[in-house]
Amino acid sequence: HPHIVIAIDGPAASGKSSVARALARKLRYVYVNTGAMYRAVTWLAVDKGVPVVDAGRVQQLLHFTKVECGVEDGQSTILLDDVDPTPHLVDEAVNANVSAIATLPDVRRLLTEKQRAFAYDYDVVMEGRDIGSAVFPETPYKFYVDASPEIRALRRARQGLQDSIAARDKVDSSRRTSPLVIAEDAHVIDSSNLTVEGVVGEIFGRLKQKG
Ligand code: C5P
């Protein structure tokens, strides 16, 4: 991929979405939210009544669905058979099932391919769980944003979302295919006591150092 990739990984509610979005805006790069892509597929399965634990049926569903990724207003978009799933991405059913969908190797293969395709056309700030470890292991720009469990629970509560982040983190960290790990060469930032601007500043400083 000929373009710059800044990978931002971390657990649920670590603050990485706000950070990635703000950093992308500052650099005028495209912001790619890969969690939204896993959520979109989850919504599709739930909506079609396909059990998320049935790898074969999920794979078949994806095979017969047109999955189109694009960019609009500097952000990644996804359409499933021309339908924009955005309004459903934080539904309780999606929160509850997304980690199960994300364990399926066929789903990961498809979405990883789509994620890599963004970097053929754009410089990107890409946020997720396995961006630095599996999707773009060769990028020199890897960050892992973490926060204490208390702060993360508080952040979700403030957003008014029903989301068992501890359960998701457990599944995400222990799955066999591309689990949530800290890439060996990632720069770890604890955002517990930092503002979004504070974290963005730290990343920006680090990027300047690297040149
Ligand atoms: O980032 P977000 O919390 O929206 O991600 C939702 C879920 O999608 C995660 O809990 C994880 O199961 C899955 N995911 C993933 N790999 C990524 C991004 C998200 O497995 N790169």
mmCIF file of C-alpha atoms and ligand atoms in Angstrom:
data_model
loop_
_atom_site.group_PDB
_atom_site.id
_atom_site.type_symbol
_atom_site.label_atom_id
_atom_site.label_comp_id
_atom_site.label_asym_id
_atom_site.label_seq_id
_atom_site.Cartn_x
_atom_site.Cartn_y
_atom_site.Cartn_z
ATOM 1 C CA HIS A 1 0.000 0.000 0.000
ATOM 2 C CA PRO A 2 1.545 3.279 -1.111
ATOM 3 C CA HIS A 3 -0.064 5.449 1.561
ATOM 4 C CA ILE A 4 0.585 6.283 5.203
ATOM 5 C CA VAL A 5 -1.244 4.214 7.801
ATOM 6 C CA ILE A 6 -1.518 5.300 11.421
ATOM 7 C CA ALA A 7 -2.838 2.360 13.433
ATOM 8 C CA ILE A 8 -4.732 3.025 16.655
ATOM 9 C CA ASP A 9 -5.726 -0.066 18.601
ATOM 10 C CA GLY A 10 -7.106 -0.606 22.067
ATOM 11 C CA PRO A 11 -9.924 -2.119 24.113
ATOM 12 C CA ALA A 12 -13.555 -0.997 24.127
ATOM 13 C CA ALA A 13 -14.234 2.528 25.393
ATOM 14 C CA SER A 14 -10.544 3.372 25.710
ATOM 15 C CA GLY A 15 -11.157 6.686 23.963
ATOM 16 C CA LYS A 16 -9.502 5.594 20.731
ATOM 17 C CA SER A 17 -12.409 6.573 18.464
ATOM 18 C CA SER A 18 -12.424 10.206 19.562
ATOM 19 C CA VAL A 19 -8.639 10.275 19.351
ATOM 20 C CA ALA A 20 -8.499 8.673 15.897
ATOM 21 C CA ARG A 21 -11.177 10.992 14.539
ATOM 22 C CA ALA A 22 -9.473 14.121 15.913
ATOM 23 C CA LEU A 23 -6.045 13.021 14.697
ATOM 24 C CA ALA A 24 -7.382 12.296 11.201
ATOM 25 C CA ARG A 25 -8.983 15.727 11.046
ATOM 26 C CA LYS A 26 -5.749 17.397 12.169
ATOM 27 C CA LEU A 27 -3.654 15.547 9.581
ATOM 28 C CA ARG A 28 -6.363 15.653 6.878
ATOM 29 C CA TYR A 29 -6.180 11.881 6.599
ATOM 30 C CA VAL A 30 -9.179 9.612 6.190
ATOM 31 C CA TYR A 31 -10.603 8.244 9.443
ATOM 32 C CA VAL A 32 -11.398 4.532 9.192
ATOM 33 C CA ASN A 33 -13.460 2.990 11.981
ATOM 34 C CA THR A 34 -13.026 -0.776 11.613
ATOM 35 C CA GLY A 35 -15.248 -1.499 14.631
ATOM 36 C CA ALA A 36 -18.094 -0.017 12.579
ATOM 37 C CA MET A 37 -17.377 -2.579 9.865
ATOM 38 C CA TYR A 38 -17.664 -5.517 12.309
ATOM 39 C CA ARG A 39 -20.770 -3.894 13.748
ATOM 40 C CA ALA A 40 -22.291 -3.519 10.284
ATOM 41 C CA VAL A 41 -21.866 -7.235 9.548
ATOM 42 C CA THR A 42 -23.307 -8.045 12.979
ATOM 43 C CA TRP A 43 -26.353 -5.917 12.305
ATOM 44 C CA LEU A 44 -26.814 -7.637 8.952
ATOM 45 C CA ALA A 45 -26.785 -11.088 10.563
ATOM 46 C CA VAL A 46 -29.137 -10.075 13.375
ATOM 47 C CA ASP A 47 -31.470 -8.332 10.915
ATOM 48 C CA LYS A 48 -31.602 -11.403 8.660
ATOM 49 C CA GLY A 49 -32.074 -13.780 11.578
ATOM 50 C CA VAL A 50 -28.762 -15.560 10.988
ATOM 51 C CA PRO A 51 -27.259 -16.909 14.233
ATOM 52 C CA VAL A 52 -23.942 -15.130 14.791
ATOM 53 C CA VAL A 53 -22.309 -18.326 16.048
ATOM 54 C CA ASP A 54 -23.097 -20.192 12.822
ATOM 55 C CA ALA A 55 -19.922 -19.576 10.804
ATOM 56 C CA GLY A 56 -21.274 -21.305 7.715
ATOM 57 C CA ARG A 57 -24.496 -19.350 7.550
ATOM 58 C CA VAL A 58 -22.774 -16.041 8.263
ATOM 59 C CA GLN A 59 -20.285 -16.768 5.488
ATOM 60 C CA GLN A 60 -23.121 -17.634 3.109
ATOM 61 C CA LEU A 61 -24.947 -14.428 4.035
ATOM 62 C CA LEU A 62 -21.827 -12.378 3.295
ATOM 63 C CA HIS A 63 -21.291 -14.208 0.041
ATOM 64 C CA PHE A 64 -24.700 -13.083 -1.182
ATOM 65 C CA THR A 65 -24.456 -9.531 0.131
ATOM 66 C CA LYS A 66 -22.795 -6.641 -1.702
ATOM 67 C CA VAL A 67 -20.380 -5.066 0.786
ATOM 68 C CA GLU A 68 -19.164 -1.667 -0.386
ATOM 69 C CA CYS A 69 -16.739 0.524 1.515
ATOM 70 C CA GLY A 70 -16.065 4.127 0.628
ATOM 71 C CA VAL A 71 -15.097 7.528 1.936
ATOM 72 C CA GLU A 72 -17.368 10.478 2.606
ATOM 73 C CA ASP A 73 -16.440 13.706 4.408
ATOM 74 C CA GLY A 74 -13.079 12.252 5.346
ATOM 75 C CA GLN A 75 -14.558 9.156 6.986
ATOM 76 C CA SER A 76 -15.014 5.535 6.003
ATOM 77 C CA THR A 77 -18.498 4.385 5.028
ATOM 78 C CA ILE A 78 -19.992 0.950 4.505
ATOM 79 C CA LEU A 79 -23.078 -0.136 2.577
ATOM 80 C CA LEU A 80 -24.632 -3.604 2.655
ATOM 81 C CA ASP A 81 -26.753 -4.226 -0.447
ATOM 82 C CA ASP A 82 -26.964 -0.434 -0.756
ATOM 83 C CA VAL A 83 -28.278 -0.040 2.804
ATOM 84 C CA ASP A 84 -26.425 2.220 5.246
ATOM 85 C CA PRO A 85 -26.377 0.390 8.613
ATOM 86 C CA THR A 86 -25.098 3.421 10.564
ATOM 87 C CA PRO A 87 -28.307 4.039 12.581
ATOM 88 C CA HIS A 88 -28.119 0.488 13.988
ATOM 89 C CA LEU A 89 -24.437 0.205 14.865
ATOM 90 C CA VAL A 90 -24.813 0.802 18.613
ATOM 91 C CA ASP A 91 -28.041 -1.186 19.023
ATOM 92 C CA GLU A 92 -27.969 -3.407 22.076
ATOM 93 C CA ALA A 93 -28.217 -6.520 19.876
ATOM 94 C CA VAL A 94 -25.151 -5.376 17.967
ATOM 95 C CA ASN A 95 -23.141 -4.637 21.123
ATOM 96 C CA ALA A 96 -24.064 -8.055 22.466
ATOM 97 C CA ASN A 97 -23.133 -10.012 19.323
ATOM 98 C CA VAL A 98 -20.312 -8.164 17.619
ATOM 99 C CA SER A 99 -17.494 -9.956 19.443
ATOM 100 C CA ALA A 100 -18.898 -13.330 18.372
ATOM 101 C CA ILE A 101 -19.023 -12.213 14.737
ATOM 102 C CA ALA A 102 -15.467 -10.877 15.061
ATOM 103 C CA THR A 103 -14.147 -14.336 15.989
ATOM 104 C CA LEU A 104 -15.135 -15.753 12.567
ATOM 105 C CA PRO A 105 -12.082 -16.074 10.283
ATOM 106 C CA ASP A 106 -14.103 -15.594 7.072
ATOM 107 C CA VAL A 107 -15.540 -12.339 8.364
ATOM 108 C CA ARG A 108 -12.090 -11.122 9.413
ATOM 109 C CA ARG A 109 -10.607 -12.063 6.032
ATOM 110 C CA LEU A 110 -13.221 -10.083 4.128
ATOM 111 C CA LEU A 111 -13.040 -6.997 6.337
ATOM 112 C CA THR A 112 -9.240 -7.038 6.523
ATOM 113 C CA GLU A 113 -9.165 -6.974 2.717
ATOM 114 C CA LYS A 114 -11.517 -3.984 2.668
ATOM 115 C CA GLN A 115 -9.419 -2.223 5.315
ATOM 116 C CA ARG A 116 -6.214 -2.694 3.341
ATOM 117 C CA ALA A 117 -7.931 -1.323 0.224
ATOM 118 C CA PHE A 118 -8.417 2.078 1.896
ATOM 119 C CA ALA A 119 -4.638 2.501 2.022
ATOM 120 C CA TYR A 120 -4.337 2.061 -1.726
ATOM 121 C CA ASP A 121 -6.161 5.354 -2.176
ATOM 122 C CA TYR A 122 -5.719 7.381 1.000
ATOM 123 C CA ASP A 123 -3.488 8.219 3.931
ATOM 124 C CA VAL A 124 -5.482 6.855 6.857
ATOM 125 C CA VAL A 125 -5.875 6.887 10.596
ATOM 126 C CA MET A 126 -7.362 3.450 11.188
ATOM 127 C CA GLU A 127 -8.852 2.431 14.489
ATOM 128 C CA GLY A 128 -9.584 -1.081 15.770
ATOM 129 C CA ARG A 129 -8.194 -4.095 17.633
ATOM 130 C CA ASP A 130 -5.743 -5.698 15.194
ATOM 131 C CA ILE A 131 -4.701 -2.874 12.866
ATOM 132 C CA GLY A 132 -1.075 -2.697 14.006
ATOM 133 C CA SER A 133 -0.771 -6.413 14.752
ATOM 134 C CA ALA A 134 -2.516 -8.016 11.757
ATOM 135 C CA VAL A 135 -3.956 -5.623 9.156
ATOM 136 C CA PHE A 136 -0.877 -3.385 8.681
ATOM 137 C CA PRO A 137 1.933 -5.064 10.629
ATOM 138 C CA GLU A 138 4.502 -3.199 8.494
ATOM 139 C CA THR A 139 3.397 0.333 9.350
ATOM 140 C CA PRO A 140 5.883 2.131 11.604
ATOM 141 C CA TYR A 141 3.063 4.197 13.140
ATOM 142 C CA LYS A 142 1.339 2.063 15.764
ATOM 143 C CA PHE A 143 -0.398 3.275 18.872
ATOM 144 C CA TYR A 144 -2.238 1.366 21.575
ATOM 145 C CA VAL A 145 -4.639 3.510 23.569
ATOM 146 C CA ASP A 146 -5.688 2.093 26.917
ATOM 147 C CA ALA A 147 -7.533 3.350 30.015
ATOM 148 C CA SER A 148 -8.373 1.891 33.401
ATOM 149 C CA PRO A 149 -11.495 -0.312 33.578
ATOM 150 C CA GLU A 150 -13.163 2.237 35.884
ATOM 151 C CA ILE A 151 -12.616 5.112 33.472
ATOM 152 C CA ARG A 152 -13.778 3.033 30.525
ATOM 153 C CA ALA A 153 -16.992 2.017 32.291
ATOM 154 C CA LEU A 154 -17.568 5.664 33.197
ATOM 155 C CA ARG A 155 -17.070 6.801 29.599
ATOM 156 C CA ARG A 156 -19.649 4.300 28.322
ATOM 157 C CA ALA A 157 -22.103 5.226 31.078
ATOM 158 C CA ARG A 158 -21.798 8.886 30.097
ATOM 159 C CA GLN A 159 -22.640 7.941 26.518
ATOM 160 C CA GLY A 160 -25.764 6.243 27.887
ATOM 161 C CA LEU A 161 -24.948 3.003 26.091
ATOM 162 C CA GLN A 162 -25.769 -0.507 27.256
ATOM 163 C CA ASP A 163 -22.520 -2.272 26.537
ATOM 164 C CA SER A 164 -20.726 -5.002 28.470
ATOM 165 C CA ILE A 165 -17.248 -3.843 27.584
ATOM 166 C CA ALA A 166 -15.529 -6.307 29.912
ATOM 167 C CA ALA A 167 -17.228 -9.236 28.199
ATOM 168 C CA ARG A 168 -16.304 -7.923 24.757
ATOM 169 C CA ASP A 169 -12.691 -7.350 25.773
ATOM 170 C CA LYS A 170 -12.458 -10.887 27.090
ATOM 171 C CA VAL A 171 -13.702 -12.422 23.831
ATOM 172 C CA ASP A 172 -11.640 -9.993 21.720
ATOM 173 C CA SER A 173 -8.427 -10.763 23.615
ATOM 174 C CA SER A 174 -8.823 -14.526 23.684
ATOM 175 C CA ARG A 175 -10.011 -15.314 20.161
ATOM 176 C CA ARG A 176 -7.729 -17.356 17.938
ATOM 177 C CA THR A 177 -7.725 -15.145 14.813
ATOM 178 C CA SER A 178 -6.106 -11.705 15.265
ATOM 179 C CA PRO A 179 -6.884 -11.165 18.929
ATOM 180 C CA LEU A 180 -6.564 -7.806 20.624
ATOM 181 C CA VAL A 181 -2.861 -7.598 21.516
ATOM 182 C CA ILE A 182 -0.339 -4.823 21.955
ATOM 183 C CA ALA A 183 1.882 -4.988 18.856
ATOM 184 C CA GLU A 184 5.508 -5.362 19.851
ATOM 185 C CA ASP A 185 6.474 -2.026 18.304
ATOM 186 C CA ALA A 186 3.356 -0.079 19.364
ATOM 187 C CA HIS A 187 3.575 3.022 21.503
ATOM 188 C CA VAL A 188 1.216 2.560 24.454
ATOM 189 C CA ILE A 189 -0.722 5.547 25.800
ATOM 190 C CA ASP A 190 -2.792 5.416 28.988
ATOM 191 C CA SER A 191 -5.620 7.860 28.349
ATOM 192 C CA SER A 192 -7.171 7.530 31.837
ATOM 193 C CA ASN A 193 -6.064 10.976 32.924
ATOM 194 C CA LEU A 194 -5.747 12.632 29.540
ATOM 195 C CA THR A 195 -8.153 14.613 27.382
ATOM 196 C CA VAL A 196 -8.689 13.693 23.729
ATOM 197 C CA GLU A 197 -6.464 16.655 22.797
ATOM 198 C CA GLY A 198 -3.838 15.393 25.232
ATOM 199 C CA VAL A 199 -3.676 11.970 23.597
ATOM 200 C CA VAL A 200 -3.726 13.476 20.092
ATOM 201 C CA GLY A 201 -0.870 15.765 21.138
ATOM 202 C CA GLU A 202 1.188 12.850 22.373
ATOM 203 C CA ILE A 203 0.643 10.899 19.147
ATOM 204 C CA PHE A 204 1.375 13.972 17.037
ATOM 205 C CA GLY A 205 4.635 14.594 18.898
ATOM 206 C CA ARG A 206 5.658 11.012 18.400
ATOM 207 C CA LEU A 207 4.879 11.154 14.661
ATOM 208 C CA LYS A 208 6.979 14.313 14.266
ATOM 209 C CA GLN A 209 9.889 12.603 16.023
ATOM 210 C CA LYS A 210 9.668 9.733 13.571
ATOM 211 C CA GLY A 211 9.681 12.246 10.720
HETATM 212 O O1 C5P B 1 -14.345 -0.448 18.187
HETATM 213 P P1 C5P B 1 -15.679 -1.072 18.566
HETATM 214 O O2 C5P B 1 -15.826 -1.187 20.046
HETATM 215 O O3 C5P B 1 -16.835 -0.412 17.917
HETATM 216 O O4 C5P B 1 -15.593 -2.546 17.964
HETATM 217 C C1 C5P B 1 -16.663 -3.440 18.114
HETATM 218 C C2 C5P B 1 -16.163 -4.865 18.095
HETATM 219 O O5 C5P B 1 -15.673 -5.188 16.796
HETATM 220 C C3 C5P B 1 -15.022 -5.198 19.043
HETATM 221 O O6 C5P B 1 -15.476 -5.500 20.353
HETATM 222 C C4 C5P B 1 -14.394 -6.409 18.354
HETATM 223 O O7 C5P B 1 -15.099 -7.589 18.666
HETATM 224 C C5 C5P B 1 -14.598 -6.107 16.878
HETATM 225 N N1 C5P B 1 -13.418 -5.542 16.232
HETATM 226 C C6 C5P B 1 -12.423 -6.402 15.848
HETATM 227 N N2 C5P B 1 -11.349 -5.951 15.145
HETATM 228 C C7 C5P B 1 -11.232 -4.650 14.834
HETATM 229 C C8 C5P B 1 -12.239 -3.737 15.244
HETATM 230 C C9 C5P B 1 -13.315 -4.224 15.956
HETATM 231 O O8 C5P B 1 -12.486 -7.595 16.133
HETATM 232 N N3 C5P B 1 -10.184 -4.224 14.120
#
